[in-house]
């Protein structure tokens, strides 16, 4: 009776109740545009991803970020340019009907790998650890859910070495580079909805992500960068400070330009 009553109230007030656009993920959404840049868009997805969604926002000044990053590109190593290019390219993959790919930074401690990920994240979101950037410390299901959520935006994962065994590396690489989740049964019977994504996956670790036994289908979609011999940033502390205070503007401008063409 309660359900019937609420249904009647809704039907009687269909012209009075305000319609709200809602979305449960990021990225391209058909003819509606790009989440979260659609006007008056409200997040209506998994509560666990609310902070993740809200991290894709603008802070500080876009001009400050652009000038600072221009200086990094011109004076620091080529690694920083590759990282930025990968981050921007993520939203082009669906438009080009291409497949996801990996960019993996590897090397020892103090190689600037994590700062590199923060630079990539700052294009779109808050680069603080735990805001947009997450660690590998999750199950395969968790990684697929995260990839489905970011969808067109880059999936940025830190510290690959948290995964214990080499075979788990290969399984993760192949799964994420396919761009579609594994078919699984639901608790109530039937099948769960299979997630999909078309983006760039940026990762870090203390060792290469592939070896001689890795599957060729995955290897073809991986760009590995050795950070041991070349440090991406001269002053990592200053880079982090500027990026935390200024971020999120470039990604929005890039999507708006794409939407206009």
mmCIF file of N, CA, C and O in Angstrom, residues 124-223:
data_model
loop_
_atom_site.group_PDB
_atom_site.id
_atom_site.type_symbol
_atom_site.label_atom_id
_atom_site.label_comp_id
_atom_site.label_asym_id
_atom_site.label_seq_id
_atom_site.Cartn_x
_atom_site.Cartn_y
_atom_site.Cartn_z
ATOM 1 N N UNK A 124 42.712 16.345 -14.516
ATOM 2 C CA UNK A 124 41.275 16.138 -14.342
ATOM 3 C C UNK A 124 40.766 16.362 -12.921
ATOM 4 O O UNK A 124 39.606 16.742 -12.743
ATOM 5 N N UNK A 125 41.603 16.106 -11.927
ATOM 6 C CA UNK A 125 41.061 15.971 -10.577
ATOM 7 C C UNK A 125 42.071 16.361 -9.511
ATOM 8 O O UNK A 125 43.214 16.737 -9.805
ATOM 9 N N UNK A 126 41.634 16.201 -8.267
ATOM 10 C CA UNK A 126 42.497 16.406 -7.105
ATOM 11 C C UNK A 126 43.577 15.326 -7.127
ATOM 12 O O UNK A 126 43.274 14.133 -7.036
ATOM 13 N N UNK A 127 44.847 15.688 -7.247
ATOM 14 C CA UNK A 127 45.914 14.685 -7.359
ATOM 15 C C UNK A 127 46.365 14.084 -6.042
ATOM 16 O O UNK A 127 47.285 13.253 -6.021
ATOM 17 N N UNK A 128 45.739 14.477 -4.928
ATOM 18 C CA UNK A 128 46.138 13.924 -3.627
ATOM 19 C C UNK A 128 45.939 12.416 -3.603
ATOM 20 O O UNK A 128 44.981 11.888 -4.171
ATOM 21 N N UNK A 129 46.843 11.722 -2.940
ATOM 22 C CA UNK A 129 46.725 10.272 -2.830
ATOM 23 C C UNK A 129 45.443 9.906 -2.087
ATOM 24 O O UNK A 129 45.139 10.472 -1.038
ATOM 25 N N UNK A 130 44.672 8.971 -2.632
ATOM 26 C CA UNK A 130 43.425 8.552 -2.015
ATOM 27 C C UNK A 130 42.217 9.334 -2.493
ATOM 28 O O UNK A 130 41.084 8.949 -2.192
ATOM 29 N N UNK A 131 42.448 10.427 -3.219
ATOM 30 C CA UNK A 131 41.326 11.195 -3.791
ATOM 31 C C UNK A 131 40.970 10.592 -5.142
ATOM 32 O O UNK A 131 39.983 9.871 -5.287
ATOM 33 N N UNK A 132 41.803 10.880 -6.160
ATOM 34 C CA UNK A 132 41.585 10.252 -7.473
ATOM 35 C C UNK A 132 42.529 9.065 -7.676
ATOM 36 O O UNK A 132 42.175 8.074 -8.286
ATOM 37 N N UNK A 133 43.734 9.174 -7.138
ATOM 38 C CA UNK A 133 44.717 8.092 -7.277
ATOM 39 C C UNK A 133 44.487 7.051 -6.196
ATOM 40 O O UNK A 133 44.321 7.387 -5.025
ATOM 41 N N UNK A 134 44.479 5.771 -6.587
ATOM 42 C CA UNK A 134 44.320 4.676 -5.644
ATOM 43 C C UNK A 134 45.470 3.688 -5.782
ATOM 44 O O UNK A 134 46.223 3.731 -6.752
ATOM 45 N N UNK A 135 45.611 2.809 -4.808
ATOM 46 C CA UNK A 135 46.669 1.810 -4.866
ATOM 47 C C UNK A 135 46.136 0.530 -5.497
ATOM 48 O O UNK A 135 44.938 0.365 -5.705
ATOM 49 N N UNK A 136 47.067 -0.387 -5.775
ATOM 50 C CA UNK A 136 46.695 -1.671 -6.359
ATOM 51 C C UNK A 136 46.090 -2.608 -5.318
ATOM 52 O O UNK A 136 45.739 -3.732 -5.645
ATOM 53 N N UNK A 137 46.003 -2.174 -4.090
ATOM 54 C CA UNK A 137 45.576 -3.076 -3.018
ATOM 55 C C UNK A 137 44.076 -3.340 -3.085
ATOM 56 O O UNK A 137 43.300 -2.908 -2.244
ATOM 57 N N UNK A 138 43.648 -4.046 -4.131
ATOM 58 C CA UNK A 138 42.238 -4.384 -4.295
ATOM 59 C C UNK A 138 42.139 -5.668 -5.098
ATOM 60 O O UNK A 138 43.098 -6.104 -5.727
ATOM 61 N N UNK A 139 40.982 -6.260 -5.087
ATOM 62 C CA UNK A 139 40.765 -7.499 -5.826
ATOM 63 C C UNK A 139 40.582 -7.193 -7.311
ATOM 64 O O UNK A 139 40.431 -6.043 -7.714
ATOM 65 N N UNK A 140 40.571 -8.249 -8.113
ATOM 66 C CA UNK A 140 40.321 -8.072 -9.538
ATOM 67 C C UNK A 140 38.944 -7.442 -9.767
ATOM 68 O O UNK A 140 38.778 -6.583 -10.630
ATOM 69 N N UNK A 141 37.972 -7.864 -8.954
ATOM 70 C CA UNK A 141 36.626 -7.290 -9.071
ATOM 71 C C UNK A 141 36.677 -5.794 -8.772
ATOM 72 O O UNK A 141 36.076 -4.975 -9.483
ATOM 73 N N UNK A 142 37.409 -5.418 -7.715
ATOM 74 C CA UNK A 142 37.528 -4.014 -7.354
ATOM 75 C C UNK A 142 38.175 -3.183 -8.443
ATOM 76 O O UNK A 142 37.760 -2.051 -8.714
ATOM 77 N N UNK A 143 39.199 -3.736 -9.106
ATOM 78 C CA UNK A 143 39.866 -3.023 -10.190
ATOM 79 C C UNK A 143 38.926 -2.840 -11.375
ATOM 80 O O UNK A 143 38.900 -1.773 -12.002
ATOM 81 N N UNK A 144 38.127 -3.871 -11.683
ATOM 82 C CA UNK A 144 37.175 -3.768 -12.789
ATOM 83 C C UNK A 144 36.086 -2.740 -12.477
ATOM 84 O O UNK A 144 35.690 -1.972 -13.362
ATOM 85 N N UNK A 145 35.620 -2.715 -11.236
ATOM 86 C CA UNK A 145 34.592 -1.756 -10.842
ATOM 87 C C UNK A 145 35.136 -0.326 -10.945
ATOM 88 O O UNK A 145 34.449 0.584 -11.423
ATOM 89 N N UNK A 146 36.381 -0.136 -10.516
ATOM 90 C CA UNK A 146 36.997 1.193 -10.601
ATOM 91 C C UNK A 146 37.175 1.624 -12.051
ATOM 92 O O UNK A 146 36.926 2.783 -12.406
ATOM 93 N N UNK A 147 37.606 0.686 -12.905
ATOM 94 C CA UNK A 147 37.778 0.996 -14.325
ATOM 95 C C UNK A 147 36.441 1.353 -14.966
ATOM 96 O O UNK A 147 36.351 2.282 -15.774
ATOM 97 N N UNK A 148 35.394 0.623 -14.601
ATOM 98 C CA UNK A 148 34.054 0.910 -15.132
ATOM 99 C C UNK A 148 33.596 2.287 -14.673
ATOM 100 O O UNK A 148 32.966 3.028 -15.440
ATOM 101 N N UNK A 149 33.923 2.648 -13.447
ATOM 102 C CA UNK A 149 33.488 3.938 -12.902
ATOM 103 C C UNK A 149 34.182 5.106 -13.603
ATOM 104 O O UNK A 149 33.518 6.055 -14.027
ATOM 105 N N UNK A 150 35.508 5.058 -13.741
ATOM 106 C CA UNK A 150 36.202 6.178 -14.398
ATOM 107 C C UNK A 150 35.904 6.174 -15.892
ATOM 108 O O UNK A 150 35.874 7.216 -16.538
ATOM 109 N N UNK A 151 35.723 4.995 -16.464
ATOM 110 C CA UNK A 151 35.209 4.786 -17.818
ATOM 111 C C UNK A 151 36.063 5.399 -18.924
ATOM 112 O O UNK A 151 36.752 4.691 -19.637
ATOM 113 N N UNK A 152 36.004 6.703 -19.097
ATOM 114 C CA UNK A 152 36.791 7.373 -20.140
ATOM 115 C C UNK A 152 38.002 8.102 -19.560
ATOM 116 O O UNK A 152 38.975 8.340 -20.278
ATOM 117 N N UNK A 153 37.934 8.461 -18.302
ATOM 118 C CA UNK A 153 39.058 9.129 -17.651
ATOM 119 C C UNK A 153 40.133 8.102 -17.317
ATOM 120 O O UNK A 153 39.853 6.906 -17.187
ATOM 121 N N UNK A 154 41.378 8.530 -17.158
ATOM 122 C CA UNK A 154 42.448 7.568 -16.871
ATOM 123 C C UNK A 154 42.256 6.883 -15.518
ATOM 124 O O UNK A 154 41.875 7.534 -14.537
ATOM 125 N N UNK A 155 42.504 5.587 -15.493
ATOM 126 C CA UNK A 155 42.526 4.837 -14.234
ATOM 127 C C UNK A 155 43.967 4.903 -13.737
ATOM 128 O O UNK A 155 44.888 4.433 -14.418
ATOM 129 N N UNK A 156 44.180 5.502 -12.559
ATOM 130 C CA UNK A 156 45.529 5.735 -12.049
ATOM 131 C C UNK A 156 45.736 4.917 -10.779
ATOM 132 O O UNK A 156 45.056 5.133 -9.773
ATOM 133 N N UNK A 157 46.675 3.967 -10.846
ATOM 134 C CA UNK A 157 46.912 3.030 -9.750
ATOM 135 C C UNK A 157 48.385 3.057 -9.357
ATOM 136 O O UNK A 157 49.276 2.931 -10.210
ATOM 137 N N UNK A 158 48.643 3.204 -8.078
ATOM 138 C CA UNK A 158 50.003 3.322 -7.558
ATOM 139 C C UNK A 158 50.444 2.022 -6.885
ATOM 140 O O UNK A 158 49.618 1.267 -6.360
ATOM 141 N N UNK A 159 51.743 1.770 -6.920
ATOM 142 C CA UNK A 159 52.363 0.663 -6.183
ATOM 143 C C UNK A 159 51.910 -0.720 -6.644
ATOM 144 O O UNK A 159 51.234 -1.455 -5.930
ATOM 145 N N UNK A 160 52.332 -1.102 -7.834
ATOM 146 C CA UNK A 160 52.016 -2.406 -8.389
ATOM 147 C C UNK A 160 52.552 -3.555 -7.545
ATOM 148 O O UNK A 160 51.969 -4.632 -7.498
ATOM 149 N N UNK A 161 53.685 -3.327 -6.845
ATOM 150 C CA UNK A 161 54.317 -4.424 -6.109
ATOM 151 C C UNK A 161 53.463 -4.953 -4.965
ATOM 152 O O UNK A 161 53.769 -5.989 -4.387
ATOM 153 N N UNK A 162 52.360 -4.265 -4.641
ATOM 154 C CA UNK A 162 51.458 -4.769 -3.610
ATOM 155 C C UNK A 162 50.861 -6.101 -4.041
ATOM 156 O O UNK A 162 50.575 -6.968 -3.232
ATOM 157 N N UNK A 163 50.673 -6.284 -5.369
ATOM 158 C CA UNK A 163 50.193 -7.571 -5.873
ATOM 159 C C UNK A 163 51.288 -8.591 -5.651
ATOM 160 O O UNK A 163 52.441 -8.379 -6.032
ATOM 161 N N UNK A 164 50.945 -9.717 -5.072
ATOM 162 C CA UNK A 164 51.945 -10.672 -4.631
ATOM 163 C C UNK A 164 52.657 -11.460 -5.705
ATOM 164 O O UNK A 164 53.882 -11.501 -5.752
ATOM 165 N N UNK A 165 51.943 -12.114 -6.606
ATOM 166 C CA UNK A 165 52.558 -13.059 -7.520
ATOM 167 C C UNK A 165 52.557 -12.548 -8.954
ATOM 168 O O UNK A 165 51.689 -11.789 -9.369
ATOM 169 N N UNK A 166 53.556 -13.008 -9.723
ATOM 170 C CA UNK A 166 53.700 -12.595 -11.115
ATOM 171 C C UNK A 166 52.465 -12.932 -11.946
ATOM 172 O O UNK A 166 52.038 -12.152 -12.791
ATOM 173 N N UNK A 167 51.876 -14.090 -11.692
ATOM 174 C CA UNK A 167 50.702 -14.487 -12.470
ATOM 175 C C UNK A 167 49.536 -13.534 -12.238
ATOM 176 O O UNK A 167 48.686 -13.341 -13.115
ATOM 177 N N UNK A 168 49.491 -12.926 -11.031
ATOM 178 C CA UNK A 168 48.433 -11.954 -10.751
ATOM 179 C C UNK A 168 48.641 -10.677 -11.570
ATOM 180 O O UNK A 168 47.674 -10.017 -11.960
ATOM 181 N N UNK A 169 49.917 -10.316 -11.817
ATOM 182 C CA UNK A 169 50.203 -9.175 -12.693
ATOM 183 C C UNK A 169 49.582 -9.408 -14.058
ATOM 184 O O UNK A 169 48.860 -8.575 -14.588
ATOM 185 N N UNK A 170 49.917 -10.572 -14.629
ATOM 186 C CA UNK A 170 49.474 -10.870 -15.990
ATOM 187 C C UNK A 170 47.960 -10.921 -16.096
ATOM 188 O O UNK A 170 47.371 -10.453 -17.068
ATOM 189 N N UNK A 171 47.319 -11.486 -15.095
ATOM 190 C CA UNK A 171 45.860 -11.584 -15.099
ATOM 191 C C UNK A 171 45.246 -10.179 -15.054
ATOM 192 O O UNK A 171 44.288 -9.887 -15.757
ATOM 193 N N UNK A 172 45.815 -9.327 -14.222
ATOM 194 C CA UNK A 172 45.317 -7.966 -14.093
ATOM 195 C C UNK A 172 45.527 -7.181 -15.390
ATOM 196 O O UNK A 172 44.621 -6.483 -15.864
ATOM 197 N N UNK A 173 46.701 -7.310 -15.982
ATOM 198 C CA UNK A 173 47.006 -6.602 -17.225
ATOM 199 C C UNK A 173 46.025 -7.002 -18.320
ATOM 200 O O UNK A 173 45.434 -6.155 -19.001
ATOM 201 N N UNK A 174 45.867 -8.307 -18.491
ATOM 202 C CA UNK A 174 45.019 -8.797 -19.577
ATOM 203 C C UNK A 174 43.567 -8.381 -19.358
ATOM 204 O O UNK A 174 42.868 -7.985 -20.287
ATOM 205 N N UNK A 175 43.124 -8.449 -18.105
ATOM 206 C CA UNK A 175 41.736 -8.110 -17.790
ATOM 207 C C UNK A 175 41.450 -6.637 -18.070
ATOM 208 O O UNK A 175 40.486 -6.291 -18.754
ATOM 209 N N UNK A 176 42.315 -5.741 -17.574
ATOM 210 C CA UNK A 176 42.065 -4.311 -17.728
ATOM 211 C C UNK A 176 42.288 -3.827 -19.153
ATOM 212 O O UNK A 176 41.597 -2.928 -19.628
ATOM 213 N N UNK A 177 43.246 -4.431 -19.863
ATOM 214 C CA UNK A 177 43.510 -3.980 -21.229
ATOM 215 C C UNK A 177 42.457 -4.466 -22.215
ATOM 216 O O UNK A 177 42.366 -3.951 -23.329
ATOM 217 N N UNK A 178 41.620 -5.425 -21.805
ATOM 218 C CA UNK A 178 40.526 -5.873 -22.659
ATOM 219 C C UNK A 178 39.376 -4.863 -22.681
ATOM 220 O O UNK A 178 38.594 -4.803 -23.623
ATOM 221 N N UNK A 179 39.255 -4.092 -21.606
ATOM 222 C CA UNK A 179 38.221 -3.067 -21.567
ATOM 223 C C UNK A 179 36.830 -3.569 -21.230
ATOM 224 O O UNK A 179 35.849 -2.843 -21.389
ATOM 225 N N UNK A 180 36.731 -4.786 -20.756
ATOM 226 C CA UNK A 180 35.420 -5.329 -20.382
ATOM 227 C C UNK A 180 35.596 -6.268 -19.200
ATOM 228 O O UNK A 180 36.598 -6.979 -19.101
ATOM 229 N N UNK A 181 34.656 -6.244 -18.270
ATOM 230 C CA UNK A 181 34.747 -7.065 -17.069
ATOM 231 C C UNK A 181 34.402 -8.517 -17.329
ATOM 232 O O UNK A 181 33.871 -8.889 -18.379
ATOM 233 N N UNK A 182 34.673 -9.332 -16.340
ATOM 234 C CA UNK A 182 34.391 -10.756 -16.418
ATOM 235 C C UNK A 182 32.918 -11.012 -16.102
ATOM 236 O O UNK A 182 32.322 -10.358 -15.239
ATOM 237 N N UNK A 183 32.308 -11.968 -16.807
ATOM 238 C CA UNK A 183 30.919 -12.333 -16.541
ATOM 239 C C UNK A 183 30.833 -13.092 -15.225
ATOM 240 O O UNK A 183 31.558 -14.070 -15.007
ATOM 241 N N UNK A 184 29.960 -12.629 -14.331
ATOM 242 C CA UNK A 184 29.816 -13.259 -13.016
ATOM 243 C C UNK A 184 28.338 -13.413 -12.676
ATOM 244 O O UNK A 184 27.510 -12.609 -13.101
ATOM 245 N N UNK A 185 28.035 -14.440 -11.887
ATOM 246 C CA UNK A 185 26.671 -14.655 -11.439
ATOM 247 C C UNK A 185 26.319 -13.733 -10.296
ATOM 248 O O UNK A 185 27.184 -13.270 -9.555
ATOM 249 N N UNK A 186 25.035 -13.417 -10.154
ATOM 250 C CA UNK A 186 24.572 -12.578 -9.050
ATOM 251 C C UNK A 186 24.041 -13.449 -7.923
ATOM 252 O O UNK A 186 23.727 -14.623 -8.120
ATOM 253 N N UNK A 187 23.919 -12.879 -6.741
ATOM 254 C CA UNK A 187 23.451 -13.621 -5.574
ATOM 255 C C UNK A 187 22.012 -14.078 -5.730
ATOM 256 O O UNK A 187 21.607 -15.091 -5.176
ATOM 257 N N UNK A 188 21.240 -13.301 -6.469
ATOM 258 C CA UNK A 188 19.816 -13.614 -6.621
ATOM 259 C C UNK A 188 19.527 -14.451 -7.860
ATOM 260 O O UNK A 188 18.387 -14.660 -8.230
ATOM 261 N N UNK A 189 20.594 -14.906 -8.522
ATOM 262 C CA UNK A 189 20.417 -15.676 -9.743
ATOM 263 C C UNK A 189 20.635 -14.813 -10.971
ATOM 264 O O UNK A 189 20.551 -13.591 -10.909
ATOM 265 N N UNK A 190 20.920 -15.461 -12.090
ATOM 266 C CA UNK A 190 21.191 -14.698 -13.306
ATOM 267 C C UNK A 190 22.615 -14.179 -13.318
ATOM 268 O O UNK A 190 23.485 -14.645 -12.570
ATOM 269 N N UNK A 191 22.864 -13.174 -14.141
ATOM 270 C CA UNK A 191 24.203 -12.623 -14.306
ATOM 271 C C UNK A 191 24.247 -11.161 -13.893
ATOM 272 O O UNK A 191 23.279 -10.429 -14.051
ATOM 273 N N UNK A 192 25.400 -10.772 -13.336
ATOM 274 C CA UNK A 192 25.613 -9.366 -13.014
ATOM 275 C C UNK A 192 25.849 -8.580 -14.309
ATOM 276 O O UNK A 192 26.268 -9.127 -15.328
ATOM 277 N N UNK A 193 25.559 -7.285 -14.242
ATOM 278 C CA UNK A 193 25.837 -6.427 -15.387
ATOM 279 C C UNK A 193 27.349 -6.344 -15.589
ATOM 280 O O UNK A 193 28.104 -6.121 -14.643
ATOM 281 N N UNK A 194 27.788 -6.569 -16.816
ATOM 282 C CA UNK A 194 29.216 -6.560 -17.121
ATOM 283 C C UNK A 194 29.661 -5.127 -17.411
ATOM 284 O O UNK A 194 29.090 -4.453 -18.272
ATOM 285 N N UNK A 195 30.671 -4.670 -16.681
ATOM 286 C CA UNK A 195 31.178 -3.319 -16.880
ATOM 287 C C UNK A 195 32.110 -3.239 -18.073
ATOM 288 O O UNK A 195 32.685 -4.246 -18.513
ATOM 289 N N UNK A 196 32.268 -2.033 -18.604
ATOM 290 C CA UNK A 196 33.200 -1.817 -19.715
ATOM 291 C C UNK A 196 33.839 -0.449 -19.563
ATOM 292 O O UNK A 196 33.304 0.434 -18.887
ATOM 293 N N UNK A 197 34.974 -0.252 -20.205
ATOM 294 C CA UNK A 197 35.693 1.003 -20.120
ATOM 295 C C UNK A 197 36.592 1.145 -21.344
ATOM 296 O O UNK A 197 36.991 0.167 -21.966
ATOM 297 N N UNK A 198 36.877 2.383 -21.710
ATOM 298 C CA UNK A 198 37.808 2.680 -22.798
ATOM 299 C C UNK A 198 38.647 3.860 -22.360
ATOM 300 O O UNK A 198 38.244 5.018 -22.491
ATOM 301 N N UNK A 199 39.813 3.547 -21.808
ATOM 302 C CA UNK A 199 40.641 4.597 -21.231
ATOM 303 C C UNK A 199 42.108 4.192 -21.199
ATOM 304 O O UNK A 199 42.484 3.112 -21.647
ATOM 305 N N UNK A 200 42.922 5.076 -20.658
ATOM 306 C CA UNK A 200 44.331 4.797 -20.415
ATOM 307 C C UNK A 200 44.495 4.409 -18.947
ATOM 308 O O UNK A 200 43.832 4.973 -18.069
ATOM 309 N N UNK A 201 45.360 3.440 -18.688
ATOM 310 C CA UNK A 201 45.601 2.987 -17.321
ATOM 311 C C UNK A 201 47.051 3.315 -16.971
ATOM 312 O O UNK A 201 47.980 2.780 -17.595
ATOM 313 N N UNK A 202 47.249 4.227 -16.028
ATOM 314 C CA UNK A 202 48.593 4.629 -15.616
ATOM 315 C C UNK A 202 48.944 3.948 -14.300
ATOM 316 O O UNK A 202 48.166 4.013 -13.333
ATOM 317 N N UNK A 203 50.105 3.316 -14.268
ATOM 318 C CA UNK A 203 50.507 2.544 -13.093
ATOM 319 C C UNK A 203 51.964 2.817 -12.743
ATOM 320 O O UNK A 203 52.734 3.307 -13.570
ATOM 321 N N UNK A 204 52.345 2.468 -11.504
ATOM 322 C CA UNK A 204 53.741 2.541 -11.081
ATOM 323 C C UNK A 204 54.121 1.256 -10.365
ATOM 324 O O UNK A 204 53.265 0.502 -9.902
ATOM 325 N N UNK A 205 55.401 1.018 -10.266
ATOM 326 C CA UNK A 205 55.899 -0.144 -9.542
ATOM 327 C C UNK A 205 57.413 -0.118 -9.491
ATOM 328 O O UNK A 205 58.058 0.719 -10.128
ATOM 329 N N UNK A 206 57.997 -1.044 -8.747
ATOM 330 C CA UNK A 206 59.444 -1.112 -8.627
ATOM 331 C C UNK A 206 60.069 -2.035 -9.663
ATOM 332 O O UNK A 206 61.290 -2.206 -9.684
ATOM 333 N N UNK A 207 59.234 -2.628 -10.504
ATOM 334 C CA UNK A 207 59.731 -3.537 -11.530
ATOM 335 C C UNK A 207 58.872 -3.415 -12.782
ATOM 336 O O UNK A 207 57.770 -2.863 -12.731
ATOM 337 N N UNK A 208 59.358 -3.918 -13.926
ATOM 338 C CA UNK A 208 58.550 -3.878 -15.143
ATOM 339 C C UNK A 208 57.245 -4.634 -14.961
ATOM 340 O O UNK A 208 57.137 -5.542 -14.132
ATOM 341 N N UNK A 209 56.254 -4.290 -15.740
ATOM 342 C CA UNK A 209 54.936 -4.903 -15.605
ATOM 343 C C UNK A 209 54.811 -6.176 -16.444
ATOM 344 O O UNK A 209 53.899 -6.973 -16.267
ATOM 345 N N UNK A 210 55.737 -6.374 -17.389
ATOM 346 C CA UNK A 210 55.694 -7.564 -18.240
ATOM 347 C C UNK A 210 57.009 -8.335 -18.150
ATOM 348 O O UNK A 210 58.028 -7.813 -17.695
ATOM 349 N N UNK A 211 56.962 -9.584 -18.614
ATOM 350 C CA UNK A 211 58.178 -10.383 -18.766
ATOM 351 C C UNK A 211 58.021 -11.274 -19.994
ATOM 352 O O UNK A 211 57.056 -11.165 -20.736
ATOM 353 N N UNK A 212 58.938 -12.185 -20.189
ATOM 354 C CA UNK A 212 58.930 -13.022 -21.375
ATOM 355 C C UNK A 212 57.727 -13.926 -21.499
ATOM 356 O O UNK A 212 57.378 -14.354 -22.605
ATOM 357 N N UNK A 213 57.082 -14.219 -20.380
ATOM 358 C CA UNK A 213 55.943 -15.143 -20.415
ATOM 359 C C UNK A 213 54.597 -14.423 -20.471
ATOM 360 O O UNK A 213 53.551 -15.063 -20.500
ATOM 361 N N UNK A 214 54.616 -13.089 -20.485
ATOM 362 C CA UNK A 214 53.365 -12.335 -20.526
ATOM 363 C C UNK A 214 52.656 -12.543 -21.867
ATOM 364 O O UNK A 214 53.303 -12.746 -22.901
ATOM 365 N N UNK A 215 51.340 -12.509 -21.837
ATOM 366 C CA UNK A 215 50.562 -12.749 -23.042
ATOM 367 C C UNK A 215 50.731 -11.600 -24.037
ATOM 368 O O UNK A 215 50.709 -10.431 -23.669
ATOM 369 N N UNK A 216 50.902 -11.970 -25.314
ATOM 370 C CA UNK A 216 51.195 -10.971 -26.349
ATOM 371 C C UNK A 216 50.067 -9.964 -26.513
ATOM 372 O O UNK A 216 50.303 -8.804 -26.829
ATOM 373 N N UNK A 217 48.819 -10.398 -26.296
ATOM 374 C CA UNK A 217 47.695 -9.487 -26.440
ATOM 375 C C UNK A 217 47.766 -8.334 -25.469
ATOM 376 O O UNK A 217 47.320 -7.220 -25.769
ATOM 377 N N UNK A 218 48.348 -8.583 -24.286
ATOM 378 C CA UNK A 218 48.491 -7.531 -23.287
ATOM 379 C C UNK A 218 49.741 -6.696 -23.543
ATOM 380 O O UNK A 218 49.737 -5.471 -23.401
ATOM 381 N N UNK A 219 50.840 -7.366 -23.935
ATOM 382 C CA UNK A 219 52.109 -6.666 -24.157
ATOM 383 C C UNK A 219 51.966 -5.571 -25.208
ATOM 384 O O UNK A 219 52.553 -4.492 -25.095
ATOM 385 N N UNK A 220 51.166 -5.835 -26.226
ATOM 386 C CA UNK A 220 51.000 -4.870 -27.316
ATOM 387 C C UNK A 220 50.331 -3.581 -26.885
ATOM 388 O O UNK A 220 50.330 -2.605 -27.633
ATOM 389 N N UNK A 221 49.728 -3.588 -25.700
ATOM 390 C CA UNK A 221 49.034 -2.385 -25.234
ATOM 391 C C UNK A 221 49.709 -1.764 -24.019
ATOM 392 O O UNK A 221 49.080 -1.073 -23.233
ATOM 393 N N UNK A 222 50.997 -2.032 -23.834
ATOM 394 C CA UNK A 222 51.713 -1.526 -22.658
ATOM 395 C C UNK A 222 52.922 -0.691 -23.087
ATOM 396 O O UNK A 222 53.712 -1.114 -23.933
ATOM 397 N N UNK A 223 53.028 0.506 -22.498
ATOM 398 C CA UNK A 223 54.218 1.346 -22.658
ATOM 399 C C UNK A 223 54.903 1.374 -21.301
ATOM 400 O O UNK A 223 54.335 1.882 -20.323
#
